[in-house]
Short mmCIF file of C-alpha atoms and ligand atoms in Angstrom, two decimals:
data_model
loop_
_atom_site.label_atom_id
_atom_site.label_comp_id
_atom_site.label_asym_id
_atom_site.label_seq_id
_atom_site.Cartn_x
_atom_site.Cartn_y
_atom_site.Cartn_z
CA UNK M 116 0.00 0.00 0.00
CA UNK M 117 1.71 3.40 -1.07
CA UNK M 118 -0.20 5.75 0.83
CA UNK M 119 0.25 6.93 4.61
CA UNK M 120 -1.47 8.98 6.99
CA UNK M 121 -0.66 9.44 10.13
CA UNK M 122 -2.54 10.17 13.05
CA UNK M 123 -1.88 12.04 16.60
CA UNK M 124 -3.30 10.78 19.86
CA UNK M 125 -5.08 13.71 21.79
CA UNK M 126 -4.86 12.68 25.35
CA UNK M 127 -3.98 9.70 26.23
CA UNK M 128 -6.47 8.14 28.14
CA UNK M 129 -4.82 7.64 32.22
CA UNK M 130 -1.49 7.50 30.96
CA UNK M 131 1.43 5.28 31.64
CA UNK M 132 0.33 1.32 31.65
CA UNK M 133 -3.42 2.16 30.55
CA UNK M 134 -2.06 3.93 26.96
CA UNK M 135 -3.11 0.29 25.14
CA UNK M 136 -6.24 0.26 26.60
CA UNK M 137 -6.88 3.32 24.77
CA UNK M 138 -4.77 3.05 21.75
CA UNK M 139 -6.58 -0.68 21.03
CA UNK M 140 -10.28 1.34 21.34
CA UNK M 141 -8.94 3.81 18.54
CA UNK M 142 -7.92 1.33 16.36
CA UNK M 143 -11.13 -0.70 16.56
CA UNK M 144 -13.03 2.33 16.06
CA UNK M 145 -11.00 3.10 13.25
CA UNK M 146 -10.79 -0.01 11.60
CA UNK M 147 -14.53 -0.26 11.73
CA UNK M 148 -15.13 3.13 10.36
CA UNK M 149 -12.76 3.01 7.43
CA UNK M 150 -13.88 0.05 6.17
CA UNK M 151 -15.87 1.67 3.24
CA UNK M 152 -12.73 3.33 2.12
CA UNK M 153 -10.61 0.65 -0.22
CA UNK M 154 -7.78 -1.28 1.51
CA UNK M 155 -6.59 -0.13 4.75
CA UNK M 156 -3.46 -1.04 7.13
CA UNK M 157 -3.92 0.50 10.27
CA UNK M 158 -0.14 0.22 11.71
CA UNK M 159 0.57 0.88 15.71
CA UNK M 160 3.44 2.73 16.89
CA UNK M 161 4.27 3.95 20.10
CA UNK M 162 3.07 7.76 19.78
CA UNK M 163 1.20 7.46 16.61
CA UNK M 164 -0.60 5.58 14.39
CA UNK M 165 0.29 4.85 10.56
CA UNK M 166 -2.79 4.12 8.20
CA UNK M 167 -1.53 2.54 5.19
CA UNK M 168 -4.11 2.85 1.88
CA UNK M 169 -3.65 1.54 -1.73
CA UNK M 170 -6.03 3.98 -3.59
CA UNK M 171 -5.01 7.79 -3.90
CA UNK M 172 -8.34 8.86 -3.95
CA UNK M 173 -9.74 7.31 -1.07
CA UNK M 174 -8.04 10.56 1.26
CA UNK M 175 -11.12 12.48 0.78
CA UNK M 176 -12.83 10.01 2.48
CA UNK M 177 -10.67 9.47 5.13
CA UNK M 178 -9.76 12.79 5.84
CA UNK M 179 -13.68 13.29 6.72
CA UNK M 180 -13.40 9.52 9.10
CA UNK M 181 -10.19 11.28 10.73
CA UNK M 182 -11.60 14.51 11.37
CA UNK M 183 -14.75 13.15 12.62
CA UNK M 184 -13.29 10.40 14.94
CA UNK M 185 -12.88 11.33 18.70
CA UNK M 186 -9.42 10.30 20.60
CA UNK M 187 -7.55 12.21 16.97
CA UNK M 188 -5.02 15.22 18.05
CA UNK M 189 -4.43 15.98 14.12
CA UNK M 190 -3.55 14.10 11.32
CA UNK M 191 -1.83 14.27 7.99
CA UNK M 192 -0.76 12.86 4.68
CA UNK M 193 2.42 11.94 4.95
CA UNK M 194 4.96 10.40 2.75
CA UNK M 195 7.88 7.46 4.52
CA UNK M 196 11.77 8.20 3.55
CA UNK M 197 14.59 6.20 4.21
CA UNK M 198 16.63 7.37 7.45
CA UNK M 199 19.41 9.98 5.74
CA UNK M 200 19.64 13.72 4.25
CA UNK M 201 20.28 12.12 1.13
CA UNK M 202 17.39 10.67 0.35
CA UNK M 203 15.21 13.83 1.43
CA UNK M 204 16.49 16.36 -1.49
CA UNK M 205 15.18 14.88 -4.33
CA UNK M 206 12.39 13.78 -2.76
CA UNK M 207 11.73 17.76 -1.93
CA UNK M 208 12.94 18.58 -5.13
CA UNK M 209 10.48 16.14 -7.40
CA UNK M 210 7.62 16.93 -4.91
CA UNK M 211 8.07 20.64 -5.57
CA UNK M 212 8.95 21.31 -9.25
CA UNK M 213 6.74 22.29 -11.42
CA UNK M 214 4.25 23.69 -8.38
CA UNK M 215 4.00 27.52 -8.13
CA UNK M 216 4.82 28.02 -4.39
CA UNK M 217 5.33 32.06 -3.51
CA UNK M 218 7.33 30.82 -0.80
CA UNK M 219 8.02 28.23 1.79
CA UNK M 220 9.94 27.22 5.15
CA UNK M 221 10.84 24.33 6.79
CA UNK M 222 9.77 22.67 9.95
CA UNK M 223 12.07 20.02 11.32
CA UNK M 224 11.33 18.06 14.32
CA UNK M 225 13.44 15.21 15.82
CA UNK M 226 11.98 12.68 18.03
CA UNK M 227 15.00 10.76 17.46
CA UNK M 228 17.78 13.18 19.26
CA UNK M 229 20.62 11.09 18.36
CA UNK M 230 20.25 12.51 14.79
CA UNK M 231 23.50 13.40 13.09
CA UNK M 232 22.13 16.44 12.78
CA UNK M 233 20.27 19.04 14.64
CA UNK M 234 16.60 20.32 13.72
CA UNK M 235 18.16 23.89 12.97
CA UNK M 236 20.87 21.95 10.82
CA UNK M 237 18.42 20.28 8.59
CA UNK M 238 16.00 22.73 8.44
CA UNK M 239 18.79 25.40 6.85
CA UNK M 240 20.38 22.37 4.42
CA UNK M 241 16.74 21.48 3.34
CA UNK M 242 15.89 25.19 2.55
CA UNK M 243 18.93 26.31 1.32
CA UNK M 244 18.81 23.27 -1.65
CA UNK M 245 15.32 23.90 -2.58
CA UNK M 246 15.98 27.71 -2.82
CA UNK M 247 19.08 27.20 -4.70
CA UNK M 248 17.50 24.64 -7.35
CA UNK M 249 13.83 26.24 -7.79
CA UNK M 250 14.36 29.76 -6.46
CA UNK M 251 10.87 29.50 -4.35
CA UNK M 252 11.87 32.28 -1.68
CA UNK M 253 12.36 31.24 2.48
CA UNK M 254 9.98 32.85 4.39
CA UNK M 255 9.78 32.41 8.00
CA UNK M 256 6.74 34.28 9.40
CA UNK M 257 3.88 33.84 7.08
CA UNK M 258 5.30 31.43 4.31
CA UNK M 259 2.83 29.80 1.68
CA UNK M 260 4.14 26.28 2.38
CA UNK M 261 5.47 24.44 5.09
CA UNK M 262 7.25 21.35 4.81
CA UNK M 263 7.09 19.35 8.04
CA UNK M 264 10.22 17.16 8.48
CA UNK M 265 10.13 14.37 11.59
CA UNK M 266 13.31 12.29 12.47
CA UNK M 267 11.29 9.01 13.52
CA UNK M 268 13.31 6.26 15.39
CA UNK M 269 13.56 4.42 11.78
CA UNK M 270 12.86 6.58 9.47
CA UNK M 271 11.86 10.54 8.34
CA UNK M 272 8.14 11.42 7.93
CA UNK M 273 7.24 14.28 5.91
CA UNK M 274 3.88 16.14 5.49
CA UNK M 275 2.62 19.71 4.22
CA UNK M 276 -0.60 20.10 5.72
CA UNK M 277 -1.77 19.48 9.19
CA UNK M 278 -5.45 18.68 10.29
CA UNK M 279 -7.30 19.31 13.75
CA UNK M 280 -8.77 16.13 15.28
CA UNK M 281 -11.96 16.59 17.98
CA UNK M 282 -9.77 15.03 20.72
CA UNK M 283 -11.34 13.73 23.45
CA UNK M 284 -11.42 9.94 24.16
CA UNK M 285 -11.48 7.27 21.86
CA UNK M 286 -15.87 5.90 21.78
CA UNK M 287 -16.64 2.97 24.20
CA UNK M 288 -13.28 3.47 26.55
CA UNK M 289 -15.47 4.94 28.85
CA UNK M 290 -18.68 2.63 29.01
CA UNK M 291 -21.89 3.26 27.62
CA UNK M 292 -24.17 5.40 28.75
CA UNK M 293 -28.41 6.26 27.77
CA UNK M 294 -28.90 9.23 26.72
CA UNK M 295 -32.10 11.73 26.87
CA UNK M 296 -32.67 12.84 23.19
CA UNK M 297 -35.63 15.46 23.54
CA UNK M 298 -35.27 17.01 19.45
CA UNK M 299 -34.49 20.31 20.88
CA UNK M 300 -31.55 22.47 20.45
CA UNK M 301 -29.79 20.77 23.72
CA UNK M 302 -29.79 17.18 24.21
CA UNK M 303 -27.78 16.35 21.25
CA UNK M 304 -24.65 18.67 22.45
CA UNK M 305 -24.91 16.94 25.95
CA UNK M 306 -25.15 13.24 24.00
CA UNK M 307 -22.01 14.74 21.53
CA UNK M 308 -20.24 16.28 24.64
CA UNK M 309 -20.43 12.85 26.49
CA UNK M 310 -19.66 11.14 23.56
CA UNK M 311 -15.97 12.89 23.32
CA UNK M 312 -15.71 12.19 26.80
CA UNK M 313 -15.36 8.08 25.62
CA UNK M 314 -19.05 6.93 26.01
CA UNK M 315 -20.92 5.36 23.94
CA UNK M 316 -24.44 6.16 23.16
CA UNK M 317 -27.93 4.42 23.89
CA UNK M 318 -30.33 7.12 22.86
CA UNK M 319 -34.36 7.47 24.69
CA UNK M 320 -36.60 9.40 23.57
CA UNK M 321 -40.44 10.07 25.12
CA UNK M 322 -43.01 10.84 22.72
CA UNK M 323 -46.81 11.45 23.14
CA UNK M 324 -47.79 10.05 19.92
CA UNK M 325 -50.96 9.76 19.09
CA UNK M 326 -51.76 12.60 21.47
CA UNK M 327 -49.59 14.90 19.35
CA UNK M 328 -48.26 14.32 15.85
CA UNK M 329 -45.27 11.88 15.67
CA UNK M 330 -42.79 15.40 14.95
CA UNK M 331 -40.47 14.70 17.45
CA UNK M 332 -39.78 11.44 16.72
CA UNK M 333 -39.44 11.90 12.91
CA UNK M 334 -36.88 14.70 14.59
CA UNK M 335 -34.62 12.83 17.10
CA UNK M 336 -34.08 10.10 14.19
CA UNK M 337 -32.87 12.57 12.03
CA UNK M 338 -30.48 13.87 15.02
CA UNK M 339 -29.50 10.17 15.89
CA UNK M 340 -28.67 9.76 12.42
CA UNK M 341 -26.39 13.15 12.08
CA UNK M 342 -24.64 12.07 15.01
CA UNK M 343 -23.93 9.14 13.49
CA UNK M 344 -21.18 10.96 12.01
CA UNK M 345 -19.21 10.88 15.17
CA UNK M 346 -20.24 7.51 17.38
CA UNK M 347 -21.41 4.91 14.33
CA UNK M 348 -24.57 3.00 14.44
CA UNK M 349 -26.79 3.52 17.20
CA UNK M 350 -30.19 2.31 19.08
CA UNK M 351 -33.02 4.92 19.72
CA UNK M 352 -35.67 3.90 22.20
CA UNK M 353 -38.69 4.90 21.76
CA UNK M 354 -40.93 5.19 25.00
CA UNK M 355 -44.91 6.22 24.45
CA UNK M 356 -45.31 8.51 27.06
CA UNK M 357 -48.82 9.99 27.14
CA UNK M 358 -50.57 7.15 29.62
CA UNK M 359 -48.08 8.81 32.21
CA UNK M 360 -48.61 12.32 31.11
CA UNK M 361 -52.09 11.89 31.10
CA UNK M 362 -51.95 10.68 34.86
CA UNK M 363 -49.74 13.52 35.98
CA UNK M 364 -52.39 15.76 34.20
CA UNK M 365 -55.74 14.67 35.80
CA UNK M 366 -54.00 13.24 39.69
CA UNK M 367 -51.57 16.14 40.42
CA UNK M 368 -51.06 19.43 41.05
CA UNK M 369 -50.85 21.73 37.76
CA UNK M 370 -47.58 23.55 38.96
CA UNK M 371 -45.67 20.33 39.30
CA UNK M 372 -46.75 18.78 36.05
CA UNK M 373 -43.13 19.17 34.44
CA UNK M 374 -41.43 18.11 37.59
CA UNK M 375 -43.40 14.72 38.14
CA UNK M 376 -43.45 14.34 34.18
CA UNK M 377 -39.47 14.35 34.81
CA UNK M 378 -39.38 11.90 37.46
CA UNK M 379 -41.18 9.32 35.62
CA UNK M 380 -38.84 10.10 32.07
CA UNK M 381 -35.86 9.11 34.71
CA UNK M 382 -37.49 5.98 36.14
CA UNK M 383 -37.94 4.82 32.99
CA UNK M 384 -34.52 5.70 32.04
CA UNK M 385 -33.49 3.75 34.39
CA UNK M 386 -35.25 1.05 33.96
CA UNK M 387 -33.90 0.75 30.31
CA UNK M 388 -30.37 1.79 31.59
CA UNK M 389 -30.00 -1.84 33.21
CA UNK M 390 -30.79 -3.79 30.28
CA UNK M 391 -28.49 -1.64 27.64
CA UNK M 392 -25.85 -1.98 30.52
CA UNK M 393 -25.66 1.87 30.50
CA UNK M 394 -23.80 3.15 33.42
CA UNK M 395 -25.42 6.75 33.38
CA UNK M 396 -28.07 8.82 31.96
CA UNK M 397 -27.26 12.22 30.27
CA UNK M 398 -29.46 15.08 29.90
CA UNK M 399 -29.22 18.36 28.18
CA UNK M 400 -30.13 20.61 31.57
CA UNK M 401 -28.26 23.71 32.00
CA UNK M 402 -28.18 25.29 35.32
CA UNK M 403 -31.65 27.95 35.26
CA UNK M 404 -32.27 27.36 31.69
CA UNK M 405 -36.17 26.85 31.90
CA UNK M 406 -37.95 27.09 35.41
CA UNK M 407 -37.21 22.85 35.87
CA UNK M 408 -33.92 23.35 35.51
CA UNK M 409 -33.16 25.24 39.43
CA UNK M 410 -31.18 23.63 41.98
CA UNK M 411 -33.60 22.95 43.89
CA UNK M 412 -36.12 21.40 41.02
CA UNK M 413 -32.97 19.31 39.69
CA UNK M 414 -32.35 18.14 42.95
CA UNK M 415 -36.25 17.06 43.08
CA UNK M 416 -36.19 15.36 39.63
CA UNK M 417 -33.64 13.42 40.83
CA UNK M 418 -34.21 12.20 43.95
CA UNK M 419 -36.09 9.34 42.45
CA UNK M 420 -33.14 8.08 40.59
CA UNK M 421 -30.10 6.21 41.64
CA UNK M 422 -27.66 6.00 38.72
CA UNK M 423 -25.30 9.09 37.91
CA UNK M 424 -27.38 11.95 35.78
CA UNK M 425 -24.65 13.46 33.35
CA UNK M 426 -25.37 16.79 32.87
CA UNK M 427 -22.59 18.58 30.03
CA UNK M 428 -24.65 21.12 29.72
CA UNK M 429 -25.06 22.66 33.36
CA UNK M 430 -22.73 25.05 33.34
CA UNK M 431 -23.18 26.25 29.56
CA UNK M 432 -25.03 28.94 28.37
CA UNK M 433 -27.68 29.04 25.44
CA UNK M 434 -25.38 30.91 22.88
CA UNK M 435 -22.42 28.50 23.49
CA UNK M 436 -24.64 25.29 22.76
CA UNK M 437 -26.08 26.88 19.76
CA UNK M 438 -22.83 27.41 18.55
CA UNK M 439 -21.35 23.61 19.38
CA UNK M 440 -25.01 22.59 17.77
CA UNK M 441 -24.03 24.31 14.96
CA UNK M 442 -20.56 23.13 14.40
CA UNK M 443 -21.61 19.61 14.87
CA UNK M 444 -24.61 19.75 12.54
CA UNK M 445 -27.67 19.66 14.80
CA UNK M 446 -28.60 22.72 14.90
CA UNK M 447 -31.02 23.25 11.96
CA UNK M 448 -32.66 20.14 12.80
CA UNK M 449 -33.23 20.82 16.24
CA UNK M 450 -34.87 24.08 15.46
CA UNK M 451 -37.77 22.64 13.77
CA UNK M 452 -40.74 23.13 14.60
CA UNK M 453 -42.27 19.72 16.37
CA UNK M 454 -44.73 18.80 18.90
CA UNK M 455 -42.75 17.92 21.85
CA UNK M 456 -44.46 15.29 24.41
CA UNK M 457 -43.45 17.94 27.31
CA UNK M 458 -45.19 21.31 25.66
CA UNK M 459 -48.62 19.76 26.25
CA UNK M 460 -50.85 21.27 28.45
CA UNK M 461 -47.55 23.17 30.25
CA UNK M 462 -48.65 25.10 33.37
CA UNK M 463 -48.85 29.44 33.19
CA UNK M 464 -46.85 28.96 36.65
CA UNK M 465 -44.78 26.37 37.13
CA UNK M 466 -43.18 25.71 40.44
CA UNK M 467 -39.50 27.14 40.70
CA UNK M 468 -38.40 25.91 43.91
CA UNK M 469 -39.76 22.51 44.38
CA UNK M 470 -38.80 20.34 47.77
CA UNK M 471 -37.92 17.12 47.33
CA UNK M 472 -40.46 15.60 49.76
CA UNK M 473 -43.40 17.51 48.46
CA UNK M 474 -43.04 15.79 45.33
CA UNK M 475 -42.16 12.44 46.32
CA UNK M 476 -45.27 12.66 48.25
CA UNK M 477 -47.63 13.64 45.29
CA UNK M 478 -45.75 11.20 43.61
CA UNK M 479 -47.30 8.60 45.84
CA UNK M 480 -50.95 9.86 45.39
CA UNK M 481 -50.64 8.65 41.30
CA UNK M 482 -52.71 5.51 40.32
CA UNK M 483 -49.47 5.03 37.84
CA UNK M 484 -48.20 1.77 38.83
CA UNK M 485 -50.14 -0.22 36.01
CA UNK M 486 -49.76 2.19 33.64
CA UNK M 487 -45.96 2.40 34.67
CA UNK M 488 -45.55 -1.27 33.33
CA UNK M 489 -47.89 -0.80 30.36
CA UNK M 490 -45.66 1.93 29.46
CA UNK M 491 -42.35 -0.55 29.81
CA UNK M 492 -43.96 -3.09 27.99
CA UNK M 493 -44.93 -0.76 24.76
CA UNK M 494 -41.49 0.59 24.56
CA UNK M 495 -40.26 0.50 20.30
CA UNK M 496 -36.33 -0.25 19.42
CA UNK M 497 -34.89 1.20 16.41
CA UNK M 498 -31.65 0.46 14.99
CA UNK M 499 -30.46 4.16 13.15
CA UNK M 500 -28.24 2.54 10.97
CA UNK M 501 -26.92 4.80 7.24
CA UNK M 502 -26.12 1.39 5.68
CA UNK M 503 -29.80 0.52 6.61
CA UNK M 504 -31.63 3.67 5.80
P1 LIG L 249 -33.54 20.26 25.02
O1 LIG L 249 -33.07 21.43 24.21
O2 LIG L 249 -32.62 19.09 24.98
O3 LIG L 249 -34.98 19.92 24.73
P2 LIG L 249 -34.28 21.97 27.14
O4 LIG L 249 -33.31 23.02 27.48
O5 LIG L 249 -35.45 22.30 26.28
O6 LIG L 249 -33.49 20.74 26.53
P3 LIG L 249 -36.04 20.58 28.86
O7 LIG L 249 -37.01 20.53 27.73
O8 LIG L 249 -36.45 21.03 30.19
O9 LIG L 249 -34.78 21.43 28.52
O10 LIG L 249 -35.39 19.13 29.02
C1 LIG L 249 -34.30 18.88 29.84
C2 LIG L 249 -33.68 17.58 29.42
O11 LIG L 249 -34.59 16.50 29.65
C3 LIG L 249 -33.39 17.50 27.94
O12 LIG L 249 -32.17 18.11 27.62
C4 LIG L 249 -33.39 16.03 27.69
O13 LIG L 249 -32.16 15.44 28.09
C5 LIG L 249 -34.49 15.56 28.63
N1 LIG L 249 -35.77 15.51 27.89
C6 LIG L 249 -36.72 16.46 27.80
N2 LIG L 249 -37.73 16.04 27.02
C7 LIG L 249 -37.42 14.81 26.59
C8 LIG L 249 -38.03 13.84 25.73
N3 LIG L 249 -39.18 14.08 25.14
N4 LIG L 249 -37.39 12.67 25.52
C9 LIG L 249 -36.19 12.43 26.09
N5 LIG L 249 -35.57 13.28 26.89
C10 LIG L 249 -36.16 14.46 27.14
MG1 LIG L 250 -36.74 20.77 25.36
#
């Protein structure tokens, strides 16, 4: 295979004796996702990772796998030379004739330090020959090309552009989790956020279908599937939630309607949680967002629920998830109109500083528990798959 790329870890993932752990993840996750490019070699080495292709055009491709894959630093074409000074000049020089280049500097870097020579050394012998043979001026500052040089421990890498990866961990190193996928502008940064954190992704969704349209469903696919992108295929559960709404609506007070509707999503949650072996839920809450979203209301949502509640978002505000929502490709989606299971009959006042007790106790008053397991039982899985859609 004559083509290389080469990838940079971001962190890596608790250091010292845990680096395979971490480097073995990325490499499954990258052998998976490359798959539809051509022939593929992923190679290991100790601080990078070599991807060896045979076809020239499949680096469009990749490129877009690379710069979508979390656990990347950056990455770049390169091109693998023998060990020596020789054997980079007319490599340079072939590379560069015949290009118009306004000007150019090299970059050498030497992870090998027992070199012959130093970075400084090769940097001026490289410039100096391709000045003197195709007159492209040196420019230091602001140059049109750079030419990255690396002394590896066997050979010399060279590349001329270099890529941003997303960073974060490597998908799956961190567990899975289930995560609350509402269709609005938030819960798919908080499921993207956790997902560069090394999680992957179960995905729940509570609709009220046929009490409202089926919207927001048609919606959080369509997210599921953008995101995609960046965790692979995915499951979306499906959970029919107007038997419960309904309850909350005619048994409870109309102030704590959101509150109690809450609850119930996260018992439910966690109900599901157990069987997709998810370790936590995540939600899109952000800290006095929307009136259920106060300490004191967050702290009564929960109180019914033992597994961790991820919350990304909490310390976020609006304008810097739109703009993550945006760069990730949610956004436009998101803000489309749908009929969300929660906007139903919403109360003028909702309560803003709930206790905990007061609620578990109203809790208590619901007739819920068969409809609780009717719910469970009526639950839909869907497999968002591209391959499959
Ligand atoms: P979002 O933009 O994600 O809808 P939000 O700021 O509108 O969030 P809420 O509507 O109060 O806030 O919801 C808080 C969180 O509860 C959501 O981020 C999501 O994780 C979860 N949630 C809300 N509605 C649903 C739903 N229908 N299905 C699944 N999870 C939901
Ligand atoms: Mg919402």
């Amino acid at each position: 295979m004559n083509h290389l790329a080469i990838i940079k870890f971001d962190e890596i993932f608790l250091k010292g004796k845990n680096r395979p752990l971490f480097i073995n993840q990325l490499v499954n996750n990258l052998d998976r996702r490359l798959k539809s490019n051509g022939d593929f070699l992923i190679v290991r080495r100790r601080l990078f990772l070599e991807v060896e292709y045979s076809k020239k055009d499949s680096w469009k491709e990749i490129k877009k796998t690379l710069s979508q894959t979390f656990g990347i630093g950056k990455f770049y074409k390169a091109f693998k030379l023998p060990k020596n000074i020789a054997s980079l000049k007319p490599f340079l020089l072939s590379f560069l004739e015949g290009k118009s280049i306004a000007s150019f500097r090299i970059k050498t870097k030497r992870s090998d330090k027992t070199f012959s020579k130093t970075s400084w050394e090769i940097d001026r012998i490289l410039g100096e020959t391709i000045h003197s043979h195709l007159g492209i001026p040196i420019i230091l500052k602001t140059p049109e090309l750079t030419i990255y040089v690396e002394i590896a421990t066997n050979e010399i890498f060279v590349h001329f552009q270099e890529f941003s990866g997303l960073g974060g961990l490597p998908t799956g190193i961190s567990g899975r989790v289930l995560s609350l996928i509402s269709g609005g502008i938030d819960s798919p940064v908080a499921a993207w956020q956790i997902m560069k954190r090394g999680c992957s992704i179960t995905f729940l969704h509570f609709h009220s279908y046929p009490l409202t349209n089926n919207s927001s469903i048609e919606k959080v696919r369509e997210i599921v599937d953008l995101l995609q992108a960046f965790h692979g295929k995915s499951k979306l559960t499906l959970v029919p939630f107007s038997e419960i709404q309904k309850c909350i609506i005619t048994n409870a007070p109309t102030a704590y309607r959101i509150l109690l509707y809450r609850r119930y999503m996260f018992k439910i949650a966690q109900k599901i949680a157990l069987k997709e072996k998810a370790l936590a839920l995540v939600t899109g809450e952000s800290l006095g967002q929307v009136s259920s979203q106060t300490i004191q209301n967050i702290t009564a949502i929960s109180a019914g629920t033992k597994l961790p509640i991820l919350r990304p978002l909490i310390g976020y505000n609006k304008s810097e998830i739109i703009s993550i929502a945006k760069s990730i490709g949610t956004f436009n989606t998101s803000i489309e109109p749908d009929q969300d299971c929660c906007s139903l009959f919403v109360p003028k006042r909702p309560v803003l500083f709930a206790k905990t007790t007061e609620v578990s106790e109203l809790e208590k008053k619901l007739p819920i528990k068969n409809i609780f397991k009717n719910t469970l039982a009526n639950i839909e899985n869907l497999v968002i798959s591209k391959q499959k859609r």
